[in-house]
PDB file of C-alpha atoms in Angstrom:
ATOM      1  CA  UNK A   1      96.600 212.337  61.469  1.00 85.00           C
ATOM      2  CA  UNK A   2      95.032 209.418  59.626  1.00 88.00           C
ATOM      3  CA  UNK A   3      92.550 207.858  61.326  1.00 88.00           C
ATOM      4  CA  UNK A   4      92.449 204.077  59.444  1.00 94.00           C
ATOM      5  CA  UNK A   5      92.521 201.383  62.210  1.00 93.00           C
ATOM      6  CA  UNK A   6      95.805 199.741  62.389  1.00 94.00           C
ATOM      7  CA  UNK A   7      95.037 195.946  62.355  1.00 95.00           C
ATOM      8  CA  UNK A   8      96.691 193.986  64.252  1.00 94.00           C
ATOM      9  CA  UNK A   9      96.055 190.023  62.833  1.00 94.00           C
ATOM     10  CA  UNK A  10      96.902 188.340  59.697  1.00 94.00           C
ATOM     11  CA  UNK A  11      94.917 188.290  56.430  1.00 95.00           C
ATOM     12  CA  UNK A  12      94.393 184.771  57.321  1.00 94.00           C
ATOM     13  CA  UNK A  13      93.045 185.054  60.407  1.00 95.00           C
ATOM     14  CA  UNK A  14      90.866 188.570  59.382  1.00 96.00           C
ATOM     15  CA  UNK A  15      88.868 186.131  56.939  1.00 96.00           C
ATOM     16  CA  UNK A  16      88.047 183.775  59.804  1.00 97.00           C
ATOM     17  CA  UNK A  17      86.827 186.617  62.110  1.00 97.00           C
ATOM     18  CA  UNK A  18      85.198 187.924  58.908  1.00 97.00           C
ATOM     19  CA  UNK A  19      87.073 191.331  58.748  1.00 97.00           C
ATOM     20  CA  UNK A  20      88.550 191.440  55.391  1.00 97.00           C
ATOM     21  CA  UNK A  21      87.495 195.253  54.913  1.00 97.00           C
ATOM     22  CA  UNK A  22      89.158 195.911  58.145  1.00 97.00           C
ATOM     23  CA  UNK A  23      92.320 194.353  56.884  1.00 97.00           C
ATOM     24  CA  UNK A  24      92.689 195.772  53.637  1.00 97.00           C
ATOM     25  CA  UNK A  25      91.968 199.018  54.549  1.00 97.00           C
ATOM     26  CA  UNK A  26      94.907 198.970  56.993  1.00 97.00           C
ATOM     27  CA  UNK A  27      96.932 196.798  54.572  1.00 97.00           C
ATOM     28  CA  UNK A  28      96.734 199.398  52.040  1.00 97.00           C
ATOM     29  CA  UNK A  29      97.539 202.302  55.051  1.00 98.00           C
ATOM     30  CA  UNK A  30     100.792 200.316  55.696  1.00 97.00           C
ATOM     31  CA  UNK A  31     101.887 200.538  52.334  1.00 98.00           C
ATOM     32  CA  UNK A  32     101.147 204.288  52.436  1.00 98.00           C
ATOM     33  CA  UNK A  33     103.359 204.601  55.206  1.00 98.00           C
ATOM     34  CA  UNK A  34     105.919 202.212  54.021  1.00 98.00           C
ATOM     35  CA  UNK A  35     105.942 205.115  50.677  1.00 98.00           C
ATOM     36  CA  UNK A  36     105.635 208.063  53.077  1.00 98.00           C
ATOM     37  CA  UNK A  37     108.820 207.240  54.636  1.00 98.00           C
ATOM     38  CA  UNK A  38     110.911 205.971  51.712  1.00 97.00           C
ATOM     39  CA  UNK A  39     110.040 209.754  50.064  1.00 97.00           C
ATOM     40  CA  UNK A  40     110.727 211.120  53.929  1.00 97.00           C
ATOM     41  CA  UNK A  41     114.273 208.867  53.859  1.00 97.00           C
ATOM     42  CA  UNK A  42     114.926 210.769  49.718  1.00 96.00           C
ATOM     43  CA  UNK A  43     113.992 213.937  51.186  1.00 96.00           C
ATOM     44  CA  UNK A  44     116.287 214.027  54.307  1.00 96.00           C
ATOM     45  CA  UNK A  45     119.317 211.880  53.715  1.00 95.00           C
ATOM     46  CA  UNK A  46     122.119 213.224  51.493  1.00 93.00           C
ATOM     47  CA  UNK A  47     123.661 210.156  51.012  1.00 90.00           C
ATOM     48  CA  UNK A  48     126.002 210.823  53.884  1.00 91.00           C
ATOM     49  CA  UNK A  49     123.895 212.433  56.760  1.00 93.00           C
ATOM     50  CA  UNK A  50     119.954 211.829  57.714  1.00 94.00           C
ATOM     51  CA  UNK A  51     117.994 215.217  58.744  1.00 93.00           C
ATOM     52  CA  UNK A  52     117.099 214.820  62.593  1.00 92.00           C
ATOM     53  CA  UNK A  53     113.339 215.863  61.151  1.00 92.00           C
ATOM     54  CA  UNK A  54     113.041 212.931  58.933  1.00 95.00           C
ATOM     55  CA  UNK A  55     110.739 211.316  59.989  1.00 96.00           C
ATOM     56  CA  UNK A  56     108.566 214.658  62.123  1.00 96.00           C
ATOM     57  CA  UNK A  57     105.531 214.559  58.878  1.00 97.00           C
ATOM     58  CA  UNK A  58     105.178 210.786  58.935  1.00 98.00           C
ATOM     59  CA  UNK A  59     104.546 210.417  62.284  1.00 97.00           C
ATOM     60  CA  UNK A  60     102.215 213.526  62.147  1.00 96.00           C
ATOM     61  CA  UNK A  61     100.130 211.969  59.124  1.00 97.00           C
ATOM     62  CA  UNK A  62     100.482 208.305  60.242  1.00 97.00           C
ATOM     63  CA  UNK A  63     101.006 208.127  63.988  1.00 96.00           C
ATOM     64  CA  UNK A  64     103.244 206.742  66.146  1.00 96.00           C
ATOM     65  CA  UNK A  65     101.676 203.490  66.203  1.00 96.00           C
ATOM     66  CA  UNK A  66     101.476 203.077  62.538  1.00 97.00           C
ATOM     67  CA  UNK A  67     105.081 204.227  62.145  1.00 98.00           C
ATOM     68  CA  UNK A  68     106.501 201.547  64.403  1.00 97.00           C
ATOM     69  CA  UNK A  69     104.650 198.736  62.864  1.00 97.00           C
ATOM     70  CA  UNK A  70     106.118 199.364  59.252  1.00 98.00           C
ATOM     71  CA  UNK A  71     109.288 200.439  60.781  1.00 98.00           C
ATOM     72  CA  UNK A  72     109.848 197.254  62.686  1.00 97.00           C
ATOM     73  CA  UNK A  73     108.389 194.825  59.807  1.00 96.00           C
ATOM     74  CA  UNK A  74     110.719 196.293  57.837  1.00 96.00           C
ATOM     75  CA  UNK A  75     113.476 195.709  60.242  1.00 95.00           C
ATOM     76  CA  UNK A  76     111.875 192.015  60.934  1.00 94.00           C
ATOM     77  CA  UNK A  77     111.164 190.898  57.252  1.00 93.00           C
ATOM     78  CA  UNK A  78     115.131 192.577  56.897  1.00 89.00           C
ATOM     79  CA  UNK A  79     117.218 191.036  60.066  1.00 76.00           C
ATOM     80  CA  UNK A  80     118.805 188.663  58.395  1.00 75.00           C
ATOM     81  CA  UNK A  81     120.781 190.785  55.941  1.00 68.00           C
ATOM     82  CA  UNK A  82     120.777 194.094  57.378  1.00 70.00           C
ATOM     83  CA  UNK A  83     123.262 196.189  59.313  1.00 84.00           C
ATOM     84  CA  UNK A  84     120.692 197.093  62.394  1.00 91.00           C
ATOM     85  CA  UNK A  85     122.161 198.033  65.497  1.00 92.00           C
ATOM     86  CA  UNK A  86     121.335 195.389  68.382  1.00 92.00           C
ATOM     87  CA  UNK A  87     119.326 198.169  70.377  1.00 95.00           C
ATOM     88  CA  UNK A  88     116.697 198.622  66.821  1.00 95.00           C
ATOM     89  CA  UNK A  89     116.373 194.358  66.584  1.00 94.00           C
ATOM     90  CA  UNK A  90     115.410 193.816  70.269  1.00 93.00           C
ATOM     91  CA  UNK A  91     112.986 196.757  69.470  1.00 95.00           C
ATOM     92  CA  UNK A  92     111.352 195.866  66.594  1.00 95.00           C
ATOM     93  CA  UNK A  93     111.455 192.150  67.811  1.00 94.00           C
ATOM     94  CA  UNK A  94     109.081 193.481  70.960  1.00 92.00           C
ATOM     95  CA  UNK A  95     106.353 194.516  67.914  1.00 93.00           C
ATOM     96  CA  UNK A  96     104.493 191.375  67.066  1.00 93.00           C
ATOM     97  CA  UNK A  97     104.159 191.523  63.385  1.00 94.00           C
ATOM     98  CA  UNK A  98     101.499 188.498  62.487  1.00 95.00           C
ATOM     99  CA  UNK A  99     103.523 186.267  60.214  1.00 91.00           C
ATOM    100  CA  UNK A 100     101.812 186.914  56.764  1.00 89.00           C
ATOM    101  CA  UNK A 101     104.874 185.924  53.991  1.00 82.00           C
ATOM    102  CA  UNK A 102     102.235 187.017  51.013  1.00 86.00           C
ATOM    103  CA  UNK A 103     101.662 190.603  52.300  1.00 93.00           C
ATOM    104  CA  UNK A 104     104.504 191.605  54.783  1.00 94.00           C
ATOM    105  CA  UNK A 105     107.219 192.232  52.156  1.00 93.00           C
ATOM    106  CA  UNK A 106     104.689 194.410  50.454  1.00 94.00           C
ATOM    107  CA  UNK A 107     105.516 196.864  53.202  1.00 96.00           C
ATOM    108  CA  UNK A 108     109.164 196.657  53.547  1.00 95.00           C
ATOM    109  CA  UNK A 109     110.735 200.517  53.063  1.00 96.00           C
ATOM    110  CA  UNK A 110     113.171 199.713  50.414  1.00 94.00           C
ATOM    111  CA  UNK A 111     116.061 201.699  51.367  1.00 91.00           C
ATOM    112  CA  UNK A 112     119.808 200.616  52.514  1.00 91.00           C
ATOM    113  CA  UNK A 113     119.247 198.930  56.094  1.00 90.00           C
ATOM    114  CA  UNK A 114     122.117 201.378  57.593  1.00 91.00           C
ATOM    115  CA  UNK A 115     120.034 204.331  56.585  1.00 94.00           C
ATOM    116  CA  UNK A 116     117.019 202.560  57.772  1.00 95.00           C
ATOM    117  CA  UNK A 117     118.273 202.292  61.333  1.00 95.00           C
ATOM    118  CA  UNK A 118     119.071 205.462  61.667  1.00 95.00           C
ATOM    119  CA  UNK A 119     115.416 206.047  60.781  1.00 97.00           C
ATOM    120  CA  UNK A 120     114.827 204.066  63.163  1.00 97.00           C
ATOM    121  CA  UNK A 121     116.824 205.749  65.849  1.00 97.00           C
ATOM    122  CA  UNK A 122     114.840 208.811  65.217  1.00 97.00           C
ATOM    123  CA  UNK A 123     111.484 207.048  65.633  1.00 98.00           C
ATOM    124  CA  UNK A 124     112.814 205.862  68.853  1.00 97.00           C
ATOM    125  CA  UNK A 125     114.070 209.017  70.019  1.00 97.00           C
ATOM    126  CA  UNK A 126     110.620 210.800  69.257  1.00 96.00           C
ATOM    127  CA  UNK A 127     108.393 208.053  71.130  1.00 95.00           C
ATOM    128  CA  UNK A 128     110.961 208.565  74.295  1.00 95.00           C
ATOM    129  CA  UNK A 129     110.370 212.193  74.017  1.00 95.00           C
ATOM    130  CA  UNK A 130     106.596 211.692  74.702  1.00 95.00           C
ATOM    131  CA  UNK A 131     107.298 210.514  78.383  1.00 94.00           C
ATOM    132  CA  UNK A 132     104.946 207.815  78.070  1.00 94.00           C
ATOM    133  CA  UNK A 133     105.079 205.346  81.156  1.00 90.00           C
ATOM    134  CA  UNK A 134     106.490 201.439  80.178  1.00 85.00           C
ATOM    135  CA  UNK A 135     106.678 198.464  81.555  1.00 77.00           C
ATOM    136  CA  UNK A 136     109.524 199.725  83.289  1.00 77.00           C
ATOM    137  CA  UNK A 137     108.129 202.330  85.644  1.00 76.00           C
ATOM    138  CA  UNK A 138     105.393 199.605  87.219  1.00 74.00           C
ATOM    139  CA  UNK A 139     105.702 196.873  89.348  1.00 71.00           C
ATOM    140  CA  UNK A 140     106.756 193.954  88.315  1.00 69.00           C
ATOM    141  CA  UNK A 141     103.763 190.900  88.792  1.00 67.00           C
ATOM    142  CA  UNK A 142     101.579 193.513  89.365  1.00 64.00           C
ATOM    143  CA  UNK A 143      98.695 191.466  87.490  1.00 64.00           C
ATOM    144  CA  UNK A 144      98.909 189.107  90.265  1.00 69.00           C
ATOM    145  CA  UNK A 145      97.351 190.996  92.761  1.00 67.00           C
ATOM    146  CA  UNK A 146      93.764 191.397  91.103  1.00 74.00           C
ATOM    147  CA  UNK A 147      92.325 193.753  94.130  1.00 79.00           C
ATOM    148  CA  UNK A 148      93.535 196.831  92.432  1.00 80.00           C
ATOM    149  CA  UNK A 149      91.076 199.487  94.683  1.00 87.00           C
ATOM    150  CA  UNK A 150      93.038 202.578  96.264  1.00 88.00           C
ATOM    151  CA  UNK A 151      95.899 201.629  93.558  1.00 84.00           C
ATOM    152  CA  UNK A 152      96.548 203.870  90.530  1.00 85.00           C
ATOM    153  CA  UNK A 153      97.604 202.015  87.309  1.00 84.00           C
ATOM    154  CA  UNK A 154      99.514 202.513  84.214  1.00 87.00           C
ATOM    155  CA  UNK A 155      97.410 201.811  80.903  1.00 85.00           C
ATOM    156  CA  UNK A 156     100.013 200.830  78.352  1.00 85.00           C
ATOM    157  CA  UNK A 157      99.614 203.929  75.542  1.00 86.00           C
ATOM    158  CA  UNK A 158      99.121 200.471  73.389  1.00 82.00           C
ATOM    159  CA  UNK A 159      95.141 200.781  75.052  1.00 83.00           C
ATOM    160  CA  UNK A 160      94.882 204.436  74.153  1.00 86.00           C
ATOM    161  CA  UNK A 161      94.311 206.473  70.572  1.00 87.00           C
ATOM    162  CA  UNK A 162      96.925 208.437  69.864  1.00 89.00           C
ATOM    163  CA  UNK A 163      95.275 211.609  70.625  1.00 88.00           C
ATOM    164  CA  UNK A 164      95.632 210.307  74.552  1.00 89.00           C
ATOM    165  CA  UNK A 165      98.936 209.511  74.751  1.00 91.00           C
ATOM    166  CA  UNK A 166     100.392 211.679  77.282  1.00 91.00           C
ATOM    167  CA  UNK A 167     101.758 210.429  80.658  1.00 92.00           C
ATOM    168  CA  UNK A 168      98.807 211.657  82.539  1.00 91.00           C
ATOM    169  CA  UNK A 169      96.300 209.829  79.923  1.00 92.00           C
ATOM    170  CA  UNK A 170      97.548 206.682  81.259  1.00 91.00           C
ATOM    171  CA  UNK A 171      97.386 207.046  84.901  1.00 91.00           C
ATOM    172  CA  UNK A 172      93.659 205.382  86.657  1.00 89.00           C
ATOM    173  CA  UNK A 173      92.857 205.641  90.248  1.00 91.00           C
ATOM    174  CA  UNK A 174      90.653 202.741  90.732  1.00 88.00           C
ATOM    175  CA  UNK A 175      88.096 203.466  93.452  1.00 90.00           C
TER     176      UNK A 175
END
């Protein structure tokens, strides 16, 4: 898997914080992926029926992470004219996307917006498969309590590379 750091701000606000290199350098890994799944989407859909393993080698050479962010710009920059199902909005809609009109589009997968959420469907189904824990397995106003000692937590896989994210990765005993 590629290891270029997926950033997560604006070219805007990477020039303020003085991390243009930073930027670009996951700009230009977005774009890959954008291309790695439009030739994964030519590859695997025969104009009627998309190949369950469409998207298996971009997620290998991109990550999960990576995946999801082009997958739900795409679906983001796209809403507004596309036939996504309601599930695939509210999910991509959970991914902030820094609103950047100049470079966004530039990572759009061009492909027909049905196709494309079935895509998506896939990416979905191969996250769930990981088991990772959500917010839905912790308690709710948890953060409240800040005396967290003989507790175990949940680190969202969000905190962890990759390479960590199994369910046991993200499970802390605080002592």
């Amino acid at each position: 898997m590629r290891e270029t750091y997926l950033y997560p701000y604006s070219a805007e606000e990477a020039c303020r914080r003085g991390e243009q290199s930073l930027w670009r350098a996951s700009y230009l890994e977005n774009i890959d992926c954008k291309d790695a799944i439009q030739k994964a989407v030519r590859q695997h859909y025969d104009g009627d029926h998309l190949d369950k393993k469409c998207l298996t080698e971009v997620i290998q050479e991109f990550g999960y992470k990576r995946t999801a962010w082009v997958l739900a710009n795409t679906v983001q920059q796209l809403e507004w004219g596309g036939q996504y199902s309601s599930e695939n909005k509210a999910w991509a809609s959970q991914i902030y996307i820094p609103p950047d009109k100049l470079h966004n589009l530039s990572f759009v997968v061009p492909t027909r917006s049905a196709v494309l959420d079935g895509v998506v469907d896939q990416y979905r189904t191969a996250y769930r498969a990981l088991g990772l824990f959500g917010p839905s397995q912790c308690e709710p106003n948890s953060f409240e309590d800040l005396n967290y000692e003989g507790k175990v937590l949940v680190l969202s896989s969000d905190t962890l590379k990759e390479t960590y994210w199994t369910p046991q990765a993200q499970l802390w005993y605080v002592i």
